[in-house]
Amino acid sequence: HESICAISREMLLRTRELCEEKDFSVIHSLVDCVWLHLNGQTHDEVDSLCREIEKETDLPIGIEGYYSWWVFLPSTRHEDLPVPARYYGRFEDGSLKYRGIEIRRGDQAPFVQIVQGEMLDMLSKAASLSAVQAMEPELRVLIQEADQRLVERQVELQDLLLKRKLSRTAEEYKSNAMSATAARQSARIGKNLIGGQDVHFIVVDQKAGNPDERVKIVELLRQETDFDVEFYREQLRRAVSTLLDPIFGKGRFGV
């Protein structure tokens, strides 16, 4: 494994050197790929670069695509540091690529993912970052309408379900974390989950004194079941912030 990693690093460093020798700006590199900024080079020159990299490294290389714009997202813990696995961008054909954001994560409420997907669909129509910035009014309307649906409780409970993967059985949990409480609720109705299995629940009242009143598993949901509006509004805020803060500034779209 260490030998493979060492060879990989060497090939990646040589690739970066070749790119820079040809006056390409290396924006980022990660394991088996590099992101380049074209400084006036043509697509033919990019093809030529690929052939030279293949010759130098004896490894096949392909072009995934040409991007209209790209956003590297910051670490959730250190806002001033971008991380390699969180990003989104638009290809020249209008399609998008994204990693590490809410729409890709299995622990997010479907409603939040749907809204973020609608935002991405809107952004995909912008062929430049300046065009993205010009979309601020449209984005604001979309976000405010989504927030209003939460405030007015016009969201289906199924679209607010959270999924968590358990690390142990209900009896083994010592804390009152939401997933632990959901596991205990499942056990009480005869559904004994073990570590590695998923539990699905709604956040009913995150601040309730009784942990059992904070969440309700999907099997216990009723038509009259309420949900914690502020909890889900915060989830929506985070999804909005993920996409738009790097472009428009922090908190510009606070809901």
Coordinates of N, CA and C in Angstrom, one line a residue, residues 72-162:
F72 N -14.8 25.4 -4.9 CA -14.3 24.5 -3.9 C -14.9 25.0 -2.5
L73 N -15.4 24.1 -1.8 CA -16.1 24.4 -0.5 C -15.2 24.3 0.7
P74 N -15.4 25.1 1.7 CA -14.6 25.1 2.9 C -14.9 23.9 3.8
S75 N -13.9 23.6 4.7 CA -14.2 22.6 5.7 C -15.3 23.1 6.6
T76 N -16.1 22.2 7.1 CA -17.2 22.5 8.0 C -16.6 23.0 9.4
R77 N -15.4 22.6 9.7 CA -14.7 23.0 11.0 C -13.9 24.2 10.8
H78 N -13.2 24.4 9.7 CA -12.3 25.5 9.5 C -12.8 26.2 8.2
E79 N -13.6 27.3 8.4 CA -14.2 27.9 7.2 C -13.2 28.5 6.2
D80 N -12.0 28.8 6.7 CA -11.1 29.5 5.8 C -10.2 28.5 5.0
L81 N -10.5 27.2 5.2 CA -9.7 26.2 4.5 C -10.6 25.3 3.6
P82 N -10.3 25.3 2.3 CA -11.1 24.4 1.4 C -10.7 23.0 1.6
V83 N -11.5 22.1 1.3 CA -11.2 20.6 1.4 C -11.4 20.0 0.0
P84 N -10.6 18.9 -0.2 CA -10.6 18.3 -1.6 C -11.9 17.6 -2.0
A85 N -12.7 17.1 -1.0 CA -13.9 16.3 -1.3 C -15.2 17.0 -1.2
R86 N -15.2 18.4 -1.1 CA -16.4 19.2 -1.1 C -16.3 20.2 -2.2
Y87 N -17.1 20.1 -3.2 CA -17.1 21.0 -4.3 C -18.3 20.9 -5.2
Y88 N -18.5 21.8 -6.1 CA -19.5 21.7 -7.1 C -19.1 22.6 -8.3
G89 N -19.5 22.2 -9.5 CA -19.1 23.0 -10.6 C -20.0 22.7 -11.8
R90 N -19.9 23.5 -12.8 CA -20.7 23.4 -14.1 C -19.9 23.1 -15.3
F91 N -20.2 22.0 -16.0 CA -19.5 21.7 -17.2 C -20.0 22.6 -18.3
E92 N -19.3 22.8 -19.4 CA -19.7 23.7 -20.5 C -21.0 23.2 -21.1
D93 N -21.4 21.9 -21.0 CA -22.7 21.5 -21.5 C -23.9 21.7 -20.6
G94 N -23.6 22.3 -19.5 CA -24.7 22.6 -18.5 C -24.9 21.6 -17.4
S95 N -24.2 20.5 -17.5 CA -24.4 19.4 -16.5 C -23.5 19.8 -15.3
L96 N -23.8 19.3 -14.2 CA -23.1 19.6 -12.9 C -22.3 18.4 -12.3
K97 N -21.3 18.7 -11.6 CA -20.6 17.7 -10.8 C -20.5 18.2 -9.4
Y98 N -20.9 17.4 -8.4 CA -20.8 17.9 -7.0 C -20.4 16.7 -6.1
R99 N -19.7 17.0 -5.0 CA -19.3 16.0 -4.0 C -19.4 16.7 -2.6
G100 N -19.8 15.8 -1.6 CA -19.7 16.3 -0.3 C -20.7 17.3 0.2
I101 N -21.8 17.5 -0.6 CA -22.8 18.5 -0.2 C -24.1 17.7 0.2
E102 N -25.0 18.4 0.7 CA -26.2 17.8 1.3 C -26.9 16.9 0.4
I103 N -27.0 17.2 -0.9 CA -27.8 16.4 -1.8 C -27.2 15.0 -2.0
R104 N -25.9 14.9 -1.7 CA -25.2 13.6 -1.8 C -25.1 12.8 -0.5
R105 N -25.6 13.4 0.6 CA -25.4 12.8 1.9 C -26.6 12.0 2.3
G106 N -26.4 10.8 2.9 CA -27.5 10.0 3.3 C -28.2 10.4 4.6
D107 N -27.6 11.4 5.3 CA -28.2 11.7 6.6 C -29.0 13.0 6.5
Q108 N -29.4 13.5 5.4 CA -30.1 14.7 5.2 C -31.6 14.4 4.9
A109 N -32.5 15.3 5.4 CA -33.9 15.2 5.1 C -34.1 15.4 3.6
P110 N -35.0 14.6 3.0 CA -35.3 14.7 1.5 C -35.7 16.1 1.1
F111 N -36.5 16.8 2.0 CA -36.9 18.1 1.7 C -35.7 19.1 1.4
V112 N -34.7 19.0 2.3 CA -33.5 19.8 2.2 C -32.8 19.5 0.9
Q113 N -32.7 18.2 0.6 CA -32.0 17.7 -0.6 C -32.8 18.2 -1.9
I114 N -34.1 18.2 -1.8 CA -34.9 18.6 -3.0 C -34.7 20.1 -3.2
V115 N -34.7 20.9 -2.2 CA -34.5 22.3 -2.3 C -33.1 22.6 -2.8
Q116 N -32.1 21.9 -2.3 CA -30.7 22.2 -2.8 C -30.6 21.7 -4.3
G117 N -31.3 20.7 -4.6 CA -31.3 20.2 -6.0 C -31.9 21.3 -6.9
E118 N -33.0 21.9 -6.5 CA -33.6 23.0 -7.2 C -32.7 24.2 -7.4
M119 N -31.9 24.5 -6.4 CA -30.9 25.5 -6.5 C -29.8 25.2 -7.5
L120 N -29.4 23.9 -7.4 CA -28.4 23.5 -8.4 C -28.9 23.5 -9.8
D121 N -30.1 23.1 -10.0 CA -30.7 23.2 -11.4 C -30.7 24.7 -11.9
M122 N -31.0 25.6 -11.0 CA -31.0 27.0 -11.3 C -29.6 27.4 -11.7
L123 N -28.6 27.1 -10.9 CA -27.3 27.5 -11.1 C -26.7 26.9 -12.4
S124 N -27.2 25.7 -12.8 CA -26.7 25.0 -14.0 C -27.0 25.8 -15.3
K125 N -27.9 26.8 -15.2 CA -28.3 27.6 -16.3 C -27.3 28.8 -16.5
A126 N -26.4 29.0 -15.5 CA -25.5 30.1 -15.6 C -24.2 29.7 -16.2
A127 N -23.8 30.3 -17.3 CA -22.6 29.9 -18.0 C -21.3 30.5 -17.4
S128 N -21.5 31.4 -16.4 CA -20.3 32.0 -15.8 C -20.6 32.4 -14.4
L129 N -19.6 32.7 -13.6 CA -19.9 33.1 -12.2 C -20.6 34.4 -12.1
S130 N -20.4 35.3 -13.0 CA -21.1 36.5 -13.1 C -22.6 36.3 -13.3
A131 N -22.9 35.3 -14.2 CA -24.3 34.9 -14.4 C -24.9 34.3 -13.2
V132 N -24.1 33.5 -12.4 CA -24.6 33.0 -11.1 C -24.9 34.1 -10.2
Q133 N -24.1 35.1 -10.1 CA -24.3 36.2 -9.2 C -25.6 37.0 -9.6
A134 N -25.8 37.1 -10.9 CA -27.0 37.8 -11.4 C -28.3 37.0 -11.0
M135 N -28.2 35.8 -10.6 CA -29.4 35.0 -10.3 C -29.8 35.2 -8.8
E136 N -29.2 36.1 -8.1 CA -29.5 36.3 -6.7 C -31.0 36.5 -6.4
P137 N -31.7 37.3 -7.2 CA -33.1 37.5 -6.9 C -33.9 36.2 -7.0
E138 N -33.6 35.4 -8.1 CA -34.4 34.2 -8.3 C -34.0 33.2 -7.2
L139 N -32.8 33.1 -6.8 CA -32.4 32.2 -5.7 C -33.1 32.6 -4.4
R140 N -33.1 33.9 -4.2 CA -33.8 34.3 -3.0 C -35.2 33.9 -2.9
V141 N -35.9 34.1 -4.0 CA -37.3 33.7 -4.0 C -37.5 32.2 -3.7
L142 N -36.7 31.4 -4.4 CA -36.7 29.9 -4.2 C -36.5 29.6 -2.7
I143 N -35.5 30.2 -2.1 CA -35.2 29.9 -0.7 C -36.3 30.3 0.2
Q144 N -36.8 31.5 0.0 CA -37.8 32.1 0.9 C -39.1 31.2 0.8
E145 N -39.4 30.8 -0.4 CA -40.6 29.9 -0.6 C -40.4 28.6 0.2
A146 N -39.2 28.0 0.1 CA -39.0 26.8 0.8 C -39.1 27.0 2.3
D147 N -38.5 28.1 2.8 CA -38.5 28.4 4.2 C -40.0 28.6 4.7
Q148 N -40.8 29.3 3.9 CA -42.1 29.5 4.2 C -42.9 28.2 4.3
R149 N -42.6 27.3 3.5 CA -43.3 26.0 3.5 C -43.1 25.3 4.9
L150 N -41.9 25.4 5.4 CA -41.6 24.9 6.7 C -42.3 25.6 7.8
V151 N -42.3 26.9 7.7 CA -42.9 27.7 8.8 C -44.4 27.4 8.8
E152 N -45.0 27.3 7.6 CA -46.5 27.0 7.6 C -46.8 25.5 7.6
R153 N -45.8 24.7 7.9 CA -45.9 23.2 8.0 C -46.6 22.6 6.8
Q154 N -46.2 23.1 5.6 CA -46.7 22.6 4.3 C -45.7 21.6 3.7
V155 N -45.1 20.7 4.5 CA -44.1 19.8 4.1 C -44.6 18.4 4.6
E156 N -44.5 17.4 3.7 CA -44.9 16.0 4.1 C -43.9 15.5 5.1
L157 N -44.4 14.8 6.1 CA -43.5 14.2 7.1 C -42.4 13.3 6.4
Q158 N -42.8 12.5 5.4 CA -41.9 11.6 4.8 C -40.7 12.4 4.2
D159 N -40.9 13.7 3.8 CA -39.8 14.5 3.3 C -38.9 15.1 4.4
L160 N -39.3 14.8 5.6 CA -38.5 15.3 6.7 C -37.7 14.2 7.5
L161 N -37.9 13.0 7.0 CA -37.3 11.9 7.7 C -35.8 12.0 7.7
L162 N -35.1 11.7 8.8 CA -33.7 11.6 8.9 C -33.3 10.2 9.0

